[in-house]
Coordinates of N, CA and C and ligand atoms in Angstrom, one line a residue:
X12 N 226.8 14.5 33.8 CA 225.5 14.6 34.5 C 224.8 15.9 34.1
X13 N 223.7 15.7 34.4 CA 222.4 17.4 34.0 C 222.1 17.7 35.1
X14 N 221.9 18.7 35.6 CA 221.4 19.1 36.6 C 219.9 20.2 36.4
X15 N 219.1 19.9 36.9 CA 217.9 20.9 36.3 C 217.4 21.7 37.6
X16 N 217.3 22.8 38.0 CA 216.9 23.4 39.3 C 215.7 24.4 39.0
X17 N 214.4 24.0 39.9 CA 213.2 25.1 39.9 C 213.4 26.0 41.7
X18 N 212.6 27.0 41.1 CA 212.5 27.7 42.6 C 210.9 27.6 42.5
X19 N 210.5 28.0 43.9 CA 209.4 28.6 44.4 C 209.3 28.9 46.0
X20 N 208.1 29.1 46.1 CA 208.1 30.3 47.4 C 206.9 30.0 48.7
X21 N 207.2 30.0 49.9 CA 205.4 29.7 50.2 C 205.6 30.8 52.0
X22 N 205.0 31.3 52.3 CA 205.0 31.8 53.7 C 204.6 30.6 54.9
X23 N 204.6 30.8 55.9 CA 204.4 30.4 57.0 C 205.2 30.8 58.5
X24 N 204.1 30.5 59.6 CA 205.5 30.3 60.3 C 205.8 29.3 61.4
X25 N 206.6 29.7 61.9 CA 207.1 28.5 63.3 C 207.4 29.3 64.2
X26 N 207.9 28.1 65.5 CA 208.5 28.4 66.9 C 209.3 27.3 67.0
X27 N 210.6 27.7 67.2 CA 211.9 26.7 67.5 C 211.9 26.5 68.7
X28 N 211.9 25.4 69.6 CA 212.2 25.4 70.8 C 213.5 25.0 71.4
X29 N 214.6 25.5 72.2 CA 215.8 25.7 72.9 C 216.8 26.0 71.5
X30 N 216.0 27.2 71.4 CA 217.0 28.2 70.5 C 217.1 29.7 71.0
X31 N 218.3 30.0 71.5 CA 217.5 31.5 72.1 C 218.1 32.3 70.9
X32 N 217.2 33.8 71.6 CA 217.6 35.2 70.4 C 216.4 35.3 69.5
X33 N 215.1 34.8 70.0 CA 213.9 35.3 68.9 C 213.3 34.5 68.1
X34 N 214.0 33.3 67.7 CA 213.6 31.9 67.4 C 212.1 31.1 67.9
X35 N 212.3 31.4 69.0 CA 211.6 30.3 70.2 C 210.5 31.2 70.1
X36 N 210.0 32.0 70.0 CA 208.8 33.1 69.6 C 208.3 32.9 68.3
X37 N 206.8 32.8 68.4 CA 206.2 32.5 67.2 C 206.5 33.8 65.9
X38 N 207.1 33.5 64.7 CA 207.1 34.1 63.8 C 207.2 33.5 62.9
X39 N 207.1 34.2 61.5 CA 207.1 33.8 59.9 C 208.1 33.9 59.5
X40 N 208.6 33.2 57.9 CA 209.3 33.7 56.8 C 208.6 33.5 55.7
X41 N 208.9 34.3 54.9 CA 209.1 33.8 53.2 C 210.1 32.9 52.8
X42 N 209.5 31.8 53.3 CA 210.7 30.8 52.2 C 210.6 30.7 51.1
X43 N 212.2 30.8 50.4 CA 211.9 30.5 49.0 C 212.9 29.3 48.7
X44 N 212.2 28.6 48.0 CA 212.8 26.8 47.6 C 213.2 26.2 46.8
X45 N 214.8 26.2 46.6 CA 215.3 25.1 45.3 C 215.4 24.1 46.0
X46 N 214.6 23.3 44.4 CA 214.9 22.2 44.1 C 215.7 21.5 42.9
X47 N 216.5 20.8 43.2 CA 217.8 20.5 42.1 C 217.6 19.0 41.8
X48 N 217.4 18.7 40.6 CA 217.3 17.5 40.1 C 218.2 17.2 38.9
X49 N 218.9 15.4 39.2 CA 219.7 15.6 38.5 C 219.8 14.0 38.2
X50 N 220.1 13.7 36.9 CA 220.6 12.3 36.2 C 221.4 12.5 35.3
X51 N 221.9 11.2 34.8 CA 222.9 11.3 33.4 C 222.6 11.2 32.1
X52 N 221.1 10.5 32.2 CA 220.8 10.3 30.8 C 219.5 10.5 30.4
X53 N 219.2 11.6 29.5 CA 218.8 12.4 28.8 C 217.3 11.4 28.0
X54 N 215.9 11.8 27.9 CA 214.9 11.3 26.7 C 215.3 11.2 25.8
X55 N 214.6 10.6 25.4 CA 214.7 11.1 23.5 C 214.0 11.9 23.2
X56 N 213.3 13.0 23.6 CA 212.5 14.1 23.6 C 213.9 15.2 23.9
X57 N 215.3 14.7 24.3 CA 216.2 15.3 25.1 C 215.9 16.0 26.0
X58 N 215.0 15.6 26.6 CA 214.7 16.2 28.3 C 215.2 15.2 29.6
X59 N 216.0 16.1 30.4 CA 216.0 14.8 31.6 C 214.5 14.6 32.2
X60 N 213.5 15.3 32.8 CA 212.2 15.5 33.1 C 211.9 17.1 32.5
X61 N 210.8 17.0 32.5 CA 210.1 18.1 32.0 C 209.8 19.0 33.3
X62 N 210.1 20.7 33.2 CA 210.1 21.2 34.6 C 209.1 21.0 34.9
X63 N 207.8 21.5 34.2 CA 206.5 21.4 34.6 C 206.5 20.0 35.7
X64 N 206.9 19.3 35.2 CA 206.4 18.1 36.3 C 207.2 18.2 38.2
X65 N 208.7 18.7 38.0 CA 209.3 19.1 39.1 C 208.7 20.1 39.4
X66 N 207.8 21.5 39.0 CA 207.3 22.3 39.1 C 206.1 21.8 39.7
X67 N 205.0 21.3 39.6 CA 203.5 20.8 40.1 C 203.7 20.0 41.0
X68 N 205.1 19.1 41.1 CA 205.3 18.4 42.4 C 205.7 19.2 43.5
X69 N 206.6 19.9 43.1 CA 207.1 21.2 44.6 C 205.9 21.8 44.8
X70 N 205.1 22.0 44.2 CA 203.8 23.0 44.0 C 202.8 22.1 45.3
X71 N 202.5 21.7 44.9 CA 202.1 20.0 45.9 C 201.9 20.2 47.6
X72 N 203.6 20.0 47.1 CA 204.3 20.3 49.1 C 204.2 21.5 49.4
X73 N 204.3 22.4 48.8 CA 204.6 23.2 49.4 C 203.1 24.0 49.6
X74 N 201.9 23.9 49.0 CA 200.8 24.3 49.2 C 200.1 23.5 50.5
X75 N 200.5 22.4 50.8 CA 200.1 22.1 52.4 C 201.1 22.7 53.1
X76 N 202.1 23.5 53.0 CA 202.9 24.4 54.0 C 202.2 26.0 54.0
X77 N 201.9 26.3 52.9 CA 201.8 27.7 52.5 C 200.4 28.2 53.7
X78 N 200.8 29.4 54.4 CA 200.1 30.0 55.3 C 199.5 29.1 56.9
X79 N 200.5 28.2 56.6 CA 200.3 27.4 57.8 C 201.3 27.4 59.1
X80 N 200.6 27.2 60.2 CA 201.6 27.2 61.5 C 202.1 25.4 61.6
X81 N 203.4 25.6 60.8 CA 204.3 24.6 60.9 C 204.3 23.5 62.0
X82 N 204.5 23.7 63.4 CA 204.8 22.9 64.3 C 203.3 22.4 64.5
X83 N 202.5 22.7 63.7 CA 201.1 21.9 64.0 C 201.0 20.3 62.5
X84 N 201.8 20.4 62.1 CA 201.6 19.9 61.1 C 202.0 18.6 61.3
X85 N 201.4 17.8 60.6 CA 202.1 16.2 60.7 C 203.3 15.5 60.6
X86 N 203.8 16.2 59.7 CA 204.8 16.0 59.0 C 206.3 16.6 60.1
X87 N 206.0 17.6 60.7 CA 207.0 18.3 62.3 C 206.8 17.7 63.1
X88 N 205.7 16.4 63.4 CA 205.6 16.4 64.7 C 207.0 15.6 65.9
X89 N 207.8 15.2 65.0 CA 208.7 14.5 65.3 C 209.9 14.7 65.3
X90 N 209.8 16.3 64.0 CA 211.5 17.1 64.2 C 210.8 18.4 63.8
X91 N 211.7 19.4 64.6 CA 211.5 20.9 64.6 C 211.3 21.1 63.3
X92 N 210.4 22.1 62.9 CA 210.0 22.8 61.3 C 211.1 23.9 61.2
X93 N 212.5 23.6 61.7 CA 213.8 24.4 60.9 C 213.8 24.3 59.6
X94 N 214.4 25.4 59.0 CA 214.7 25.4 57.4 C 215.3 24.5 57.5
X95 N 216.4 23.6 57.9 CA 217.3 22.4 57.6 C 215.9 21.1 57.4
X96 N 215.3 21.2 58.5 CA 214.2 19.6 58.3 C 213.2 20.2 57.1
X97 N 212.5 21.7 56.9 CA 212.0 21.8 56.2 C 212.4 21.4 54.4
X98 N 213.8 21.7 54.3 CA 214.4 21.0 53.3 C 214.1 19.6 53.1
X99 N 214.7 19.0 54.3 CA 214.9 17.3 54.1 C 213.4 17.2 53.9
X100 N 212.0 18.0 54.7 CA 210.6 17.2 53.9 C 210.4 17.4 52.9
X101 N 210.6 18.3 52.5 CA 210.8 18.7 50.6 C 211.5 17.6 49.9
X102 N 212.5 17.3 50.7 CA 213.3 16.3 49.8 C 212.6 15.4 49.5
X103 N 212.3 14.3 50.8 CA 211.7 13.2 51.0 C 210.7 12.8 50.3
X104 N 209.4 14.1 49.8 CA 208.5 13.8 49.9 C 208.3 13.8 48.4
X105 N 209.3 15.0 48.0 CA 209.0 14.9 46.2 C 210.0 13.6 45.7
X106 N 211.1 13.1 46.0 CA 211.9 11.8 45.7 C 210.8 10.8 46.0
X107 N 210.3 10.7 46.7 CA 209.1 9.5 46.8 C 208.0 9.6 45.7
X108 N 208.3 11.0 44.8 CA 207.2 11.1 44.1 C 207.4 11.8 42.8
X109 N 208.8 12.2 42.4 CA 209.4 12.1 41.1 C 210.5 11.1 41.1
X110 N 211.0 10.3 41.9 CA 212.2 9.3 41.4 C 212.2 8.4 40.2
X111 N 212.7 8.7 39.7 CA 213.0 7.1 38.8 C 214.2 6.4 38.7
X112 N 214.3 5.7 37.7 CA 215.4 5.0 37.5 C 217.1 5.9 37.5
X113 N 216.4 6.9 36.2 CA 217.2 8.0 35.7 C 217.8 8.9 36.8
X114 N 216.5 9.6 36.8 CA 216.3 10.4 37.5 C 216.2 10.8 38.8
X115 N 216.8 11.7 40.0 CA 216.8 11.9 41.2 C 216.7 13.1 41.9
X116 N 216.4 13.5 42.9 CA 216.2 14.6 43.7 C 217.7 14.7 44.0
X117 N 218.2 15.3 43.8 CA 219.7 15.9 44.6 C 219.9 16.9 45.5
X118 N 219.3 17.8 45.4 CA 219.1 18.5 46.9 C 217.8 19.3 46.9
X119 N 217.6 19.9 47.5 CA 216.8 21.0 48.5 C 217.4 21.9 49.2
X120 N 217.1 23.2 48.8 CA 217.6 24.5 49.7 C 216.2 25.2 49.7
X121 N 216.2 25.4 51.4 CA 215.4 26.5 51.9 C 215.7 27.8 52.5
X122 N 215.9 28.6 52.0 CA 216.1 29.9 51.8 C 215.5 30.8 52.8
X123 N 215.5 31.2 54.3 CA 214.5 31.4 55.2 C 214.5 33.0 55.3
X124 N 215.6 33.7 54.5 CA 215.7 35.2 54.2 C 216.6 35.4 53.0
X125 N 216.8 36.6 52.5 CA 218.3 36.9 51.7 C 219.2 36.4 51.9
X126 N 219.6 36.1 52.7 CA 221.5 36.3 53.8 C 221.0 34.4 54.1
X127 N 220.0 33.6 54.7 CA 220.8 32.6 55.2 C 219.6 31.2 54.8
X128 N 220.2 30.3 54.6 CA 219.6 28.8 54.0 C 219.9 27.8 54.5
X129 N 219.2 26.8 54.2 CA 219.5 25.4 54.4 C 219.8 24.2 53.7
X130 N 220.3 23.2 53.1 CA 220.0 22.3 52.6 C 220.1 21.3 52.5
X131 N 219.6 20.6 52.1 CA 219.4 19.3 52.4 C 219.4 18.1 51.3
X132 N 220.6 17.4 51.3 CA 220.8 15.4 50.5 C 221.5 14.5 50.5
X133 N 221.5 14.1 50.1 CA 221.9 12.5 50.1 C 223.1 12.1 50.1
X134 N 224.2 11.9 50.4 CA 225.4 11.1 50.4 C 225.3 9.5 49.5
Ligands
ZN7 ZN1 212.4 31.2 61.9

């Protein structure tokens, strides 16, 4: 198997509700976001995908996140904007929109400081 992984980064923030200890109060992070993509078999260009394309797809999602208050957003209105679900939308949204045959989304990690993350796939 290959595994290919991009990072990037976007601010915003949330409010968790029935979380206590400072959560539940509106605040920000700098999330920063891997994305891990992975298949077995290789172009003939020998590329599994080209980053640029996993790179302008995360770019995508995460620019309707960037500088935005999360729990207003469409896409939360149904599960808390935690780094765990913020992963799984990352997941979801780019697999719906780089998958192929070959090729797959294998995880998502959201990163919501130095010290602690999330992440999120598929069994
Ligand atoms: Zn938080």
């Amino acid at each position: 198997m290959y595994e290919l992984k991009i990072t990037d980064q976007f601010a915003a923030a949330h409010q968790l509700q029935g979380i206590e200890g400072g959560c539940e109060n509106l605040h920000g992070h700098n999330w920063k976001i891997e994305v891990t993509v992975a298949g077995s078999k290789l172009g003939d260009d020998g590329l599994l995908i080209d980053f640029r394309e996993i790179k302008q797809g995360t770019k995508n999602i995460l620019d309707a996140l960037d500088h935005k208050f999360l729990n207003d957003l469409e896409s939360f209105k149904t599960m808390e904007p935690s780094s765990e679900n913020i992963a799984r939308h990352i997941f979801e949204s780019l697999s719906r929109e780089l998958n192929t045959e070959h090729v797959k989304i294998s995880r998502v990690t959201a990163w919501e400081s130095d010290t602690a993350c999330a992440t999120y796939w598929r069994d």
